[in-house]
Amino acid sequence: MSAHKADKLKNTLEAVPPGFMVDSDWLKRHEVSRFLARKYVDRGWLKRVTRGVFLRPAPGAGKPDTIDWKTCLLSMQHIMGYDVHVGGMTALALQGYSHYLPLGGNAPVWVYGEGTPNWLVRLTLNAPLETRTTTLFSDPALGLAKDGSNAASTLPWDWQLRMSSPERAILEVMDELPGHESFHSLDMVFESLTTLRPRTLAALLHSCRKIKVTRLFFVFADRHNHPWRKRLDPQEFNLGSGDRALVKGGRIHPRYRIMVPEEFAITETADGA
């Protein structure tokens, strides 16, 4: 191997910390052809985990049967440059809002982004992924938690998962009712959301494209009546008109005109708006 090729290989591999992954598109951008990629695999510098996806082996590590989902997403965000984030119930759990709900095992990891690669569903991860687009909001970048890591760093211990702030995540969860999330689980999580930021919530509610989500948010907000609730006036947001069906056998909420389980249609004290 020539000195030039050796230096190029060294620089390419150093951009991928041991245990992390790249795909064939990333290799192509770094002038690594399919032929060269096969050579790297043959020499043990890369391991092929599925078609078009490669892992840089960690010293002394055997071939993993499963890949940690966080390692996968950190690789996508910080190495390959995919515009994806963790959202929904996963983001809430990672930020400490659902200690009593499962994360890992059979609990899905909610991943949001545009142009998610096809190979993602072929990976054997330690948790199932649910992928969604970012079309819920007219501003797709609104309400993403600040990434405190050094994006230019090649050291993975400096990396943080890019994820939804609690204010955005709770609206992403609302969008999954009732098919993929339960009212009961969401009710337990909402009880802990005592410190949400009303300005951030207002911006997200104005950006929200789904009447269902906005109405459901206020159903839960009235039900729990956290201190931030009085800073939000439902009349300032687009709640649409007419009744909306959501669950079978429920009741229409008397204020927000959306069908919910009967216990969620009961209103008590005024919400201060």
PDB file of C-alpha atoms in Angstrom:
ATOM      1  CA  MET A   1       0.000   0.000   0.000  1.00  0.00           C
ATOM      2  CA  SER A   2       1.346   3.433  -0.932  1.00  0.00           C
ATOM      3  CA  ALA A   3       2.015   6.040   1.758  1.00  0.00           C
ATOM      4  CA  HIS A   4      -0.772   8.211   0.342  1.00  0.00           C
ATOM      5  CA  LYS A   5      -3.308   5.404   0.503  1.00  0.00           C
ATOM      6  CA  ALA A   6      -2.148   4.436   3.976  1.00  0.00           C
ATOM      7  CA  ASP A   7      -2.615   8.019   5.233  1.00  0.00           C
ATOM      8  CA  LYS A   8      -6.055   8.191   3.625  1.00  0.00           C
ATOM      9  CA  LEU A   9      -7.058   4.921   5.229  1.00  0.00           C
ATOM     10  CA  LYS A  10      -5.756   6.089   8.623  1.00  0.00           C
ATOM     11  CA  ASN A  11      -7.708   9.365   8.415  1.00  0.00           C
ATOM     12  CA  THR A  12     -10.858   7.575   7.308  1.00  0.00           C
ATOM     13  CA  LEU A  13     -10.719   4.998  10.082  1.00  0.00           C
ATOM     14  CA  GLU A  14      -9.863   7.594  12.736  1.00  0.00           C
ATOM     15  CA  ALA A  15     -13.135   9.364  11.925  1.00  0.00           C
ATOM     16  CA  VAL A  16     -14.945   6.202  13.070  1.00  0.00           C
ATOM     17  CA  PRO A  17     -14.322   5.393  16.756  1.00  0.00           C
ATOM     18  CA  PRO A  18     -14.090   1.670  17.590  1.00  0.00           C
ATOM     19  CA  GLY A  19     -17.544   0.191  18.057  1.00  0.00           C
ATOM     20  CA  PHE A  20     -19.267   2.790  15.859  1.00  0.00           C
ATOM     21  CA  MET A  21     -20.670   2.497  12.354  1.00  0.00           C
ATOM     22  CA  VAL A  22     -20.681   4.057   8.894  1.00  0.00           C
ATOM     23  CA  ASP A  23     -22.604   3.275   5.740  1.00  0.00           C
ATOM     24  CA  SER A  24     -21.546   2.941   2.129  1.00  0.00           C
ATOM     25  CA  ASP A  25     -22.697   6.508   1.356  1.00  0.00           C
ATOM     26  CA  TRP A  26     -20.328   7.853   4.012  1.00  0.00           C
ATOM     27  CA  LEU A  27     -17.483   5.702   2.686  1.00  0.00           C
ATOM     28  CA  LYS A  28     -18.172   6.926  -0.839  1.00  0.00           C
ATOM     29  CA  ARG A  29     -17.996  10.549   0.330  1.00  0.00           C
ATOM     30  CA  HIS A  30     -14.602   9.702   1.796  1.00  0.00           C
ATOM     31  CA  GLU A  31     -13.442   8.165  -1.502  1.00  0.00           C
ATOM     32  CA  VAL A  32     -13.658   4.579  -0.289  1.00  0.00           C
ATOM     33  CA  SER A  33     -14.998   2.456  -3.150  1.00  0.00           C
ATOM     34  CA  ARG A  34     -16.959  -0.749  -2.707  1.00  0.00           C
ATOM     35  CA  PHE A  35     -13.833  -2.627  -3.734  1.00  0.00           C
ATOM     36  CA  LEU A  36     -11.777  -0.898  -1.037  1.00  0.00           C
ATOM     37  CA  ALA A  37     -14.531  -1.454   1.521  1.00  0.00           C
ATOM     38  CA  ARG A  38     -14.368  -5.190   0.814  1.00  0.00           C
ATOM     39  CA  LYS A  39     -10.592  -5.051   1.294  1.00  0.00           C
ATOM     40  CA  TYR A  40     -11.057  -3.297   4.649  1.00  0.00           C
ATOM     41  CA  VAL A  41     -13.485  -6.036   5.686  1.00  0.00           C
ATOM     42  CA  ASP A  42     -11.109  -8.788   4.530  1.00  0.00           C
ATOM     43  CA  ARG A  43      -8.313  -7.282   6.618  1.00  0.00           C
ATOM     44  CA  GLY A  44     -10.517  -6.892   9.706  1.00  0.00           C
ATOM     45  CA  TRP A  45     -10.457  -3.085   9.722  1.00  0.00           C
ATOM     46  CA  LEU A  46     -14.228  -2.983   9.223  1.00  0.00           C
ATOM     47  CA  LYS A  47     -17.012  -5.501   9.880  1.00  0.00           C
ATOM     48  CA  ARG A  48     -20.065  -5.696   7.643  1.00  0.00           C
ATOM     49  CA  VAL A  49     -23.200  -5.702   9.809  1.00  0.00           C
ATOM     50  CA  THR A  50     -25.737  -5.609   6.974  1.00  0.00           C
ATOM     51  CA  ARG A  51     -25.686  -4.671   3.319  1.00  0.00           C
ATOM     52  CA  GLY A  52     -24.142  -1.217   3.015  1.00  0.00           C
ATOM     53  CA  VAL A  53     -23.367  -0.780   6.734  1.00  0.00           C
ATOM     54  CA  PHE A  54     -20.019  -1.345   8.432  1.00  0.00           C
ATOM     55  CA  LEU A  55     -18.778  -1.297  12.014  1.00  0.00           C
ATOM     56  CA  ARG A  56     -15.251  -0.498  13.100  1.00  0.00           C
ATOM     57  CA  PRO A  57     -14.371  -3.331  15.490  1.00  0.00           C
ATOM     58  CA  ALA A  58     -13.313  -2.522  19.024  1.00  0.00           C
ATOM     59  CA  PRO A  59     -10.059  -4.233  20.081  1.00  0.00           C
ATOM     60  CA  GLY A  60     -10.720  -7.654  21.590  1.00  0.00           C
ATOM     61  CA  ALA A  61     -14.439  -7.538  20.836  1.00  0.00           C
ATOM     62  CA  GLY A  62     -16.119 -10.406  19.073  1.00  0.00           C
ATOM     63  CA  LYS A  63     -18.767 -10.030  16.429  1.00  0.00           C
ATOM     64  CA  PRO A  64     -21.797  -8.503  18.158  1.00  0.00           C
ATOM     65  CA  ASP A  65     -25.112 -10.323  17.821  1.00  0.00           C
ATOM     66  CA  THR A  66     -26.958  -7.088  18.459  1.00  0.00           C
ATOM     67  CA  ILE A  67     -25.979  -3.430  18.213  1.00  0.00           C
ATOM     68  CA  ASP A  68     -26.872  -0.934  20.903  1.00  0.00           C
ATOM     69  CA  TRP A  69     -29.490   1.449  19.541  1.00  0.00           C
ATOM     70  CA  LYS A  70     -27.736   4.454  21.078  1.00  0.00           C
ATOM     71  CA  THR A  71     -24.492   3.547  19.310  1.00  0.00           C
ATOM     72  CA  CYS A  72     -26.425   3.276  16.051  1.00  0.00           C
ATOM     73  CA  LEU A  73     -28.066   6.691  16.426  1.00  0.00           C
ATOM     74  CA  LEU A  74     -24.898   8.407  17.646  1.00  0.00           C
ATOM     75  CA  SER A  75     -23.152   7.027  14.556  1.00  0.00           C
ATOM     76  CA  MET A  76     -25.937   8.362  12.343  1.00  0.00           C
ATOM     77  CA  GLN A  77     -25.957  11.800  13.971  1.00  0.00           C
ATOM     78  CA  HIS A  78     -22.275  12.472  14.640  1.00  0.00           C
ATOM     79  CA  ILE A  79     -20.453  10.501  11.934  1.00  0.00           C
ATOM     80  CA  MET A  80     -22.748   9.947   8.978  1.00  0.00           C
ATOM     81  CA  GLY A  81     -24.571  13.265   9.350  1.00  0.00           C
ATOM     82  CA  TYR A  82     -28.170  12.068   9.179  1.00  0.00           C
ATOM     83  CA  ASP A  83     -30.674  14.646  10.395  1.00  0.00           C
ATOM     84  CA  VAL A  84     -32.467  12.391  12.876  1.00  0.00           C
ATOM     85  CA  HIS A  85     -33.415  12.806  16.514  1.00  0.00           C
ATOM     86  CA  VAL A  86     -34.852  10.738  19.330  1.00  0.00           C
ATOM     87  CA  GLY A  87     -38.342  11.874  20.239  1.00  0.00           C
ATOM     88  CA  GLY A  88     -41.666  10.947  21.770  1.00  0.00           C
ATOM     89  CA  MET A  89     -41.763   8.714  24.823  1.00  0.00           C
ATOM     90  CA  THR A  90     -38.098   7.755  24.369  1.00  0.00           C
ATOM     91  CA  ALA A  91     -36.955  11.375  24.724  1.00  0.00           C
ATOM     92  CA  LEU A  92     -39.153  11.820  27.796  1.00  0.00           C
ATOM     93  CA  ALA A  93     -37.774   8.649  29.386  1.00  0.00           C
ATOM     94  CA  LEU A  94     -34.164   9.634  28.699  1.00  0.00           C
ATOM     95  CA  GLN A  95     -34.791  13.015  30.356  1.00  0.00           C
ATOM     96  CA  GLY A  96     -36.191  11.438  33.495  1.00  0.00           C
ATOM     97  CA  TYR A  97     -39.939  11.858  32.994  1.00  0.00           C
ATOM     98  CA  SER A  98     -40.990   8.213  32.963  1.00  0.00           C
ATOM     99  CA  HIS A  99     -39.006   6.233  35.511  1.00  0.00           C
ATOM    100  CA  TYR A 100     -41.848   3.730  35.830  1.00  0.00           C
ATOM    101  CA  LEU A 101     -42.197   3.070  32.095  1.00  0.00           C
ATOM    102  CA  PRO A 102     -40.004   0.548  30.270  1.00  0.00           C
ATOM    103  CA  LEU A 103     -37.155   1.737  28.071  1.00  0.00           C
ATOM    104  CA  GLY A 104     -35.334  -1.017  26.250  1.00  0.00           C
ATOM    105  CA  GLY A 105     -36.503  -4.572  25.854  1.00  0.00           C
ATOM    106  CA  ASN A 106     -39.824  -4.408  24.067  1.00  0.00           C
ATOM    107  CA  ALA A 107     -40.245  -0.638  24.421  1.00  0.00           C
ATOM    108  CA  PRO A 108     -39.830   0.990  21.006  1.00  0.00           C
ATOM    109  CA  VAL A 109     -37.305   3.749  20.428  1.00  0.00           C
ATOM    110  CA  TRP A 110     -38.928   6.657  18.604  1.00  0.00           C
ATOM    111  CA  VAL A 111     -36.718   8.133  15.870  1.00  0.00           C
ATOM    112  CA  TYR A 112     -37.737  11.201  13.844  1.00  0.00           C
ATOM    113  CA  GLY A 113     -36.178  12.498  10.658  1.00  0.00           C
ATOM    114  CA  GLU A 114     -36.422  12.918   6.915  1.00  0.00           C
ATOM    115  CA  GLY A 115     -34.551  10.617   4.555  1.00  0.00           C
ATOM    116  CA  THR A 116     -33.990   7.872   7.112  1.00  0.00           C
ATOM    117  CA  PRO A 117     -31.783   5.242   5.388  1.00  0.00           C
ATOM    118  CA  ASN A 118     -33.404   1.989   4.288  1.00  0.00           C
ATOM    119  CA  TRP A 119     -30.759  -0.078   6.058  1.00  0.00           C
ATOM    120  CA  LEU A 120     -31.912   1.110   9.483  1.00  0.00           C
ATOM    121  CA  VAL A 121     -34.760  -1.417   9.618  1.00  0.00           C
ATOM    122  CA  ARG A 122     -32.393  -4.252   8.683  1.00  0.00           C
ATOM    123  CA  LEU A 123     -30.110  -3.811  11.684  1.00  0.00           C
ATOM    124  CA  THR A 124     -30.356  -6.162  14.648  1.00  0.00           C
ATOM    125  CA  LEU A 125     -30.602  -3.690  17.524  1.00  0.00           C
ATOM    126  CA  ASN A 126     -31.253  -4.237  21.225  1.00  0.00           C
ATOM    127  CA  ALA A 127     -34.571  -2.348  20.959  1.00  0.00           C
ATOM    128  CA  PRO A 128     -37.132  -1.996  18.163  1.00  0.00           C
ATOM    129  CA  LEU A 129     -37.195   1.328  16.317  1.00  0.00           C
ATOM    130  CA  GLU A 130     -40.281   3.270  15.298  1.00  0.00           C
ATOM    131  CA  THR A 131     -39.467   5.866  12.651  1.00  0.00           C
ATOM    132  CA  ARG A 132     -41.469   8.987  11.926  1.00  0.00           C
ATOM    133  CA  THR A 133     -41.050  12.086   9.770  1.00  0.00           C
ATOM    134  CA  THR A 134     -40.901  15.600  11.228  1.00  0.00           C
ATOM    135  CA  THR A 135     -44.037  16.840   9.459  1.00  0.00           C
ATOM    136  CA  LEU A 136     -45.989  17.326  12.713  1.00  0.00           C
ATOM    137  CA  PHE A 137     -44.496  20.836  12.949  1.00  0.00           C
ATOM    138  CA  SER A 138     -44.253  23.521  10.284  1.00  0.00           C
ATOM    139  CA  ASP A 139     -40.787  24.282  11.709  1.00  0.00           C
ATOM    140  CA  PRO A 140     -39.176  20.813  11.869  1.00  0.00           C
ATOM    141  CA  ALA A 141     -36.235  21.997  14.000  1.00  0.00           C
ATOM    142  CA  LEU A 142     -38.336  23.698  16.676  1.00  0.00           C
ATOM    143  CA  GLY A 143     -38.051  22.385  20.217  1.00  0.00           C
ATOM    144  CA  LEU A 144     -35.043  20.125  19.779  1.00  0.00           C
ATOM    145  CA  ALA A 145     -32.959  19.975  22.940  1.00  0.00           C
ATOM    146  CA  LYS A 146     -29.646  21.789  22.759  1.00  0.00           C
ATOM    147  CA  ASP A 147     -26.792  19.443  21.967  1.00  0.00           C
ATOM    148  CA  GLY A 148     -24.125  20.238  24.542  1.00  0.00           C
ATOM    149  CA  SER A 149     -21.519  18.000  22.945  1.00  0.00           C
ATOM    150  CA  ASN A 150     -18.667  19.049  20.721  1.00  0.00           C
ATOM    151  CA  ALA A 151     -19.992  18.213  17.266  1.00  0.00           C
ATOM    152  CA  ALA A 152     -16.492  18.435  15.800  1.00  0.00           C
ATOM    153  CA  SER A 153     -15.006  16.049  18.332  1.00  0.00           C
ATOM    154  CA  THR A 154     -13.920  12.590  17.234  1.00  0.00           C
ATOM    155  CA  LEU A 155     -14.210  11.362  20.818  1.00  0.00           C
ATOM    156  CA  PRO A 156     -17.473   9.476  21.333  1.00  0.00           C
ATOM    157  CA  TRP A 157     -17.615  10.203  25.055  1.00  0.00           C
ATOM    158  CA  ASP A 158     -18.183  13.858  24.092  1.00  0.00           C
ATOM    159  CA  TRP A 159     -21.206  12.958  21.995  1.00  0.00           C
ATOM    160  CA  GLN A 160     -24.793  13.345  23.108  1.00  0.00           C
ATOM    161  CA  LEU A 161     -27.953  12.069  21.486  1.00  0.00           C
ATOM    162  CA  ARG A 162     -29.853  14.786  19.679  1.00  0.00           C
ATOM    163  CA  MET A 163     -33.413  14.567  20.991  1.00  0.00           C
ATOM    164  CA  SER A 164     -36.687  16.399  21.439  1.00  0.00           C
ATOM    165  CA  SER A 165     -37.062  18.714  24.401  1.00  0.00           C
ATOM    166  CA  PRO A 166     -39.802  17.597  26.828  1.00  0.00           C
ATOM    167  CA  GLU A 167     -42.137  20.212  25.323  1.00  0.00           C
ATOM    168  CA  ARG A 168     -41.746  18.807  21.817  1.00  0.00           C
ATOM    169  CA  ALA A 169     -41.637  15.183  22.936  1.00  0.00           C
ATOM    170  CA  ILE A 170     -45.001  15.346  24.717  1.00  0.00           C
ATOM    171  CA  LEU A 171     -46.647  16.627  21.522  1.00  0.00           C
ATOM    172  CA  GLU A 172     -44.974  13.868  19.513  1.00  0.00           C
ATOM    173  CA  VAL A 173     -46.471  11.375  21.984  1.00  0.00           C
ATOM    174  CA  MET A 174     -49.916  12.960  21.605  1.00  0.00           C
ATOM    175  CA  ASP A 175     -49.696  12.262  17.889  1.00  0.00           C
ATOM    176  CA  GLU A 176     -49.396   8.512  18.636  1.00  0.00           C
ATOM    177  CA  LEU A 177     -52.675   8.282  20.592  1.00  0.00           C
ATOM    178  CA  PRO A 178     -54.461   5.937  20.624  1.00  0.00           C
ATOM    179  CA  GLY A 179     -52.766   3.536  18.190  1.00  0.00           C
ATOM    180  CA  HIS A 180     -49.181   3.440  19.485  1.00  0.00           C
ATOM    181  CA  GLU A 181     -49.388   4.992  22.949  1.00  0.00           C
ATOM    182  CA  SER A 182     -51.965   4.607  25.700  1.00  0.00           C
ATOM    183  CA  PHE A 183     -53.914   7.334  27.480  1.00  0.00           C
ATOM    184  CA  HIS A 184     -52.982   5.751  30.826  1.00  0.00           C
ATOM    185  CA  SER A 185     -49.211   5.805  30.164  1.00  0.00           C
ATOM    186  CA  LEU A 186     -49.357   9.348  28.859  1.00  0.00           C
ATOM    187  CA  ASP A 187     -51.411  10.426  31.863  1.00  0.00           C
ATOM    188  CA  MET A 188     -48.725   9.121  34.237  1.00  0.00           C
ATOM    189  CA  VAL A 189     -45.988  10.920  32.312  1.00  0.00           C
ATOM    190  CA  PHE A 190     -47.957  14.158  32.073  1.00  0.00           C
ATOM    191  CA  GLU A 191     -48.292  14.198  35.855  1.00  0.00           C
ATOM    192  CA  SER A 192     -44.516  14.680  36.111  1.00  0.00           C
ATOM    193  CA  LEU A 193     -44.306  17.526  33.556  1.00  0.00           C
ATOM    194  CA  THR A 194     -44.409  20.266  36.172  1.00  0.00           C
ATOM    195  CA  THR A 195     -41.581  22.417  34.783  1.00  0.00           C
ATOM    196  CA  LEU A 196     -42.369  22.741  31.082  1.00  0.00           C
ATOM    197  CA  ARG A 197     -41.548  26.118  29.522  1.00  0.00           C
ATOM    198  CA  PRO A 198     -44.725  27.948  28.432  1.00  0.00           C
ATOM    199  CA  ARG A 199     -42.957  30.012  25.738  1.00  0.00           C
ATOM    200  CA  THR A 200     -41.512  26.889  24.146  1.00  0.00           C
ATOM    201  CA  LEU A 201     -44.883  25.159  24.385  1.00  0.00           C
ATOM    202  CA  ALA A 202     -46.607  28.149  22.766  1.00  0.00           C
ATOM    203  CA  ALA A 203     -44.151  28.182  19.850  1.00  0.00           C
ATOM    204  CA  LEU A 204     -44.610  24.447  19.298  1.00  0.00           C
ATOM    205  CA  LEU A 205     -48.410  24.624  19.524  1.00  0.00           C
ATOM    206  CA  HIS A 206     -48.444  27.434  16.948  1.00  0.00           C
ATOM    207  CA  SER A 207     -46.203  25.307  14.704  1.00  0.00           C
ATOM    208  CA  CYS A 208     -48.245  22.119  15.223  1.00  0.00           C
ATOM    209  CA  ARG A 209     -50.063  21.035  12.063  1.00  0.00           C
ATOM    210  CA  LYS A 210     -52.545  18.624  13.675  1.00  0.00           C
ATOM    211  CA  ILE A 211     -55.720  19.824  15.372  1.00  0.00           C
ATOM    212  CA  LYS A 212     -55.972  16.466  17.145  1.00  0.00           C
ATOM    213  CA  VAL A 213     -52.623  16.972  18.878  1.00  0.00           C
ATOM    214  CA  THR A 214     -53.382  20.539  19.986  1.00  0.00           C
ATOM    215  CA  ARG A 215     -56.770  19.565  21.397  1.00  0.00           C
ATOM    216  CA  LEU A 216     -55.372  16.516  23.202  1.00  0.00           C
ATOM    217  CA  PHE A 217     -52.588  18.595  24.702  1.00  0.00           C
ATOM    218  CA  PHE A 218     -55.120  20.909  26.351  1.00  0.00           C
ATOM    219  CA  VAL A 219     -57.223  17.952  27.524  1.00  0.00           C
ATOM    220  CA  PHE A 220     -54.215  16.722  29.502  1.00  0.00           C
ATOM    221  CA  ALA A 221     -53.051  20.216  30.466  1.00  0.00           C
ATOM    222  CA  ASP A 222     -56.452  21.018  32.013  1.00  0.00           C
ATOM    223  CA  ARG A 223     -56.574  17.637  33.715  1.00  0.00           C
ATOM    224  CA  HIS A 224     -53.232  18.139  35.509  1.00  0.00           C
ATOM    225  CA  ASN A 225     -53.300  21.939  35.802  1.00  0.00           C
ATOM    226  CA  HIS A 226     -49.554  22.420  36.303  1.00  0.00           C
ATOM    227  CA  PRO A 227     -48.386  25.978  37.097  1.00  0.00           C
ATOM    228  CA  TRP A 228     -47.392  26.626  33.474  1.00  0.00           C
ATOM    229  CA  ARG A 229     -50.959  25.939  32.301  1.00  0.00           C
ATOM    230  CA  LYS A 230     -52.227  29.389  33.229  1.00  0.00           C
ATOM    231  CA  ARG A 231     -49.665  30.938  30.864  1.00  0.00           C
ATOM    232  CA  LEU A 232     -51.336  29.318  27.845  1.00  0.00           C
ATOM    233  CA  ASP A 233     -54.675  30.478  26.453  1.00  0.00           C
ATOM    234  CA  PRO A 234     -56.251  27.794  24.214  1.00  0.00           C
ATOM    235  CA  GLN A 235     -58.056  30.495  22.225  1.00  0.00           C
ATOM    236  CA  GLU A 236     -54.689  31.705  20.899  1.00  0.00           C
ATOM    237  CA  PHE A 237     -54.117  28.414  19.069  1.00  0.00           C
ATOM    238  CA  ASN A 238     -55.760  26.717  16.119  1.00  0.00           C
ATOM    239  CA  LEU A 239     -58.206  24.224  17.619  1.00  0.00           C
ATOM    240  CA  GLY A 240     -60.273  23.865  14.462  1.00  0.00           C
ATOM    241  CA  SER A 241     -64.030  23.383  14.541  1.00  0.00           C
ATOM    242  CA  GLY A 242     -66.440  20.512  14.898  1.00  0.00           C
ATOM    243  CA  ASP A 243     -66.190  17.294  16.900  1.00  0.00           C
ATOM    244  CA  ARG A 244     -63.290  14.903  16.338  1.00  0.00           C
ATOM    245  CA  ALA A 245     -63.558  11.144  16.792  1.00  0.00           C
ATOM    246  CA  LEU A 246     -60.498   9.464  18.284  1.00  0.00           C
ATOM    247  CA  VAL A 247     -61.426   6.467  20.413  1.00  0.00           C
ATOM    248  CA  LYS A 248     -64.380   4.107  20.205  1.00  0.00           C
ATOM    249  CA  GLY A 249     -66.750   4.014  23.136  1.00  0.00           C
ATOM    250  CA  GLY A 250     -65.465   7.251  24.631  1.00  0.00           C
ATOM    251  CA  ARG A 251     -67.020  10.630  25.282  1.00  0.00           C
ATOM    252  CA  ILE A 252     -66.669  13.950  23.552  1.00  0.00           C
ATOM    253  CA  HIS A 253     -64.677  16.313  25.747  1.00  0.00           C
ATOM    254  CA  PRO A 254     -67.063  19.168  26.599  1.00  0.00           C
ATOM    255  CA  ARG A 255     -64.515  21.910  25.927  1.00  0.00           C
ATOM    256  CA  TYR A 256     -62.135  20.563  23.305  1.00  0.00           C
ATOM    257  CA  ARG A 257     -64.666  18.495  21.329  1.00  0.00           C
ATOM    258  CA  ILE A 258     -62.539  15.405  20.817  1.00  0.00           C
ATOM    259  CA  MET A 259     -63.606  11.889  21.744  1.00  0.00           C
ATOM    260  CA  VAL A 260     -61.481  10.512  24.578  1.00  0.00           C
ATOM    261  CA  PRO A 261     -61.876   7.760  27.215  1.00  0.00           C
ATOM    262  CA  GLU A 262     -64.670   8.733  29.594  1.00  0.00           C
ATOM    263  CA  GLU A 263     -62.416   9.569  32.545  1.00  0.00           C
ATOM    264  CA  PHE A 264     -60.564  12.135  30.409  1.00  0.00           C
ATOM    265  CA  ALA A 265     -63.788  13.916  29.445  1.00  0.00           C
ATOM    266  CA  ILE A 266     -64.536  14.904  33.024  1.00  0.00           C
ATOM    267  CA  THR A 267     -63.742  18.564  33.720  1.00  0.00           C
ATOM    268  CA  GLU A 268     -63.623  20.086  37.164  1.00  0.00           C
ATOM    269  CA  THR A 269     -62.156  23.442  38.104  1.00  0.00           C
ATOM    270  CA  ALA A 270     -61.552  26.248  35.636  1.00  0.00           C
ATOM    271  CA  ASP A 271     -58.067  26.231  34.172  1.00  0.00           C
ATOM    272  CA  GLY A 272     -57.433  29.927  34.546  1.00  0.00           C
ATOM    273  CA  ALA A 273     -57.358  30.687  30.830  1.00  0.00           C
TER     274      ALA A 273
END
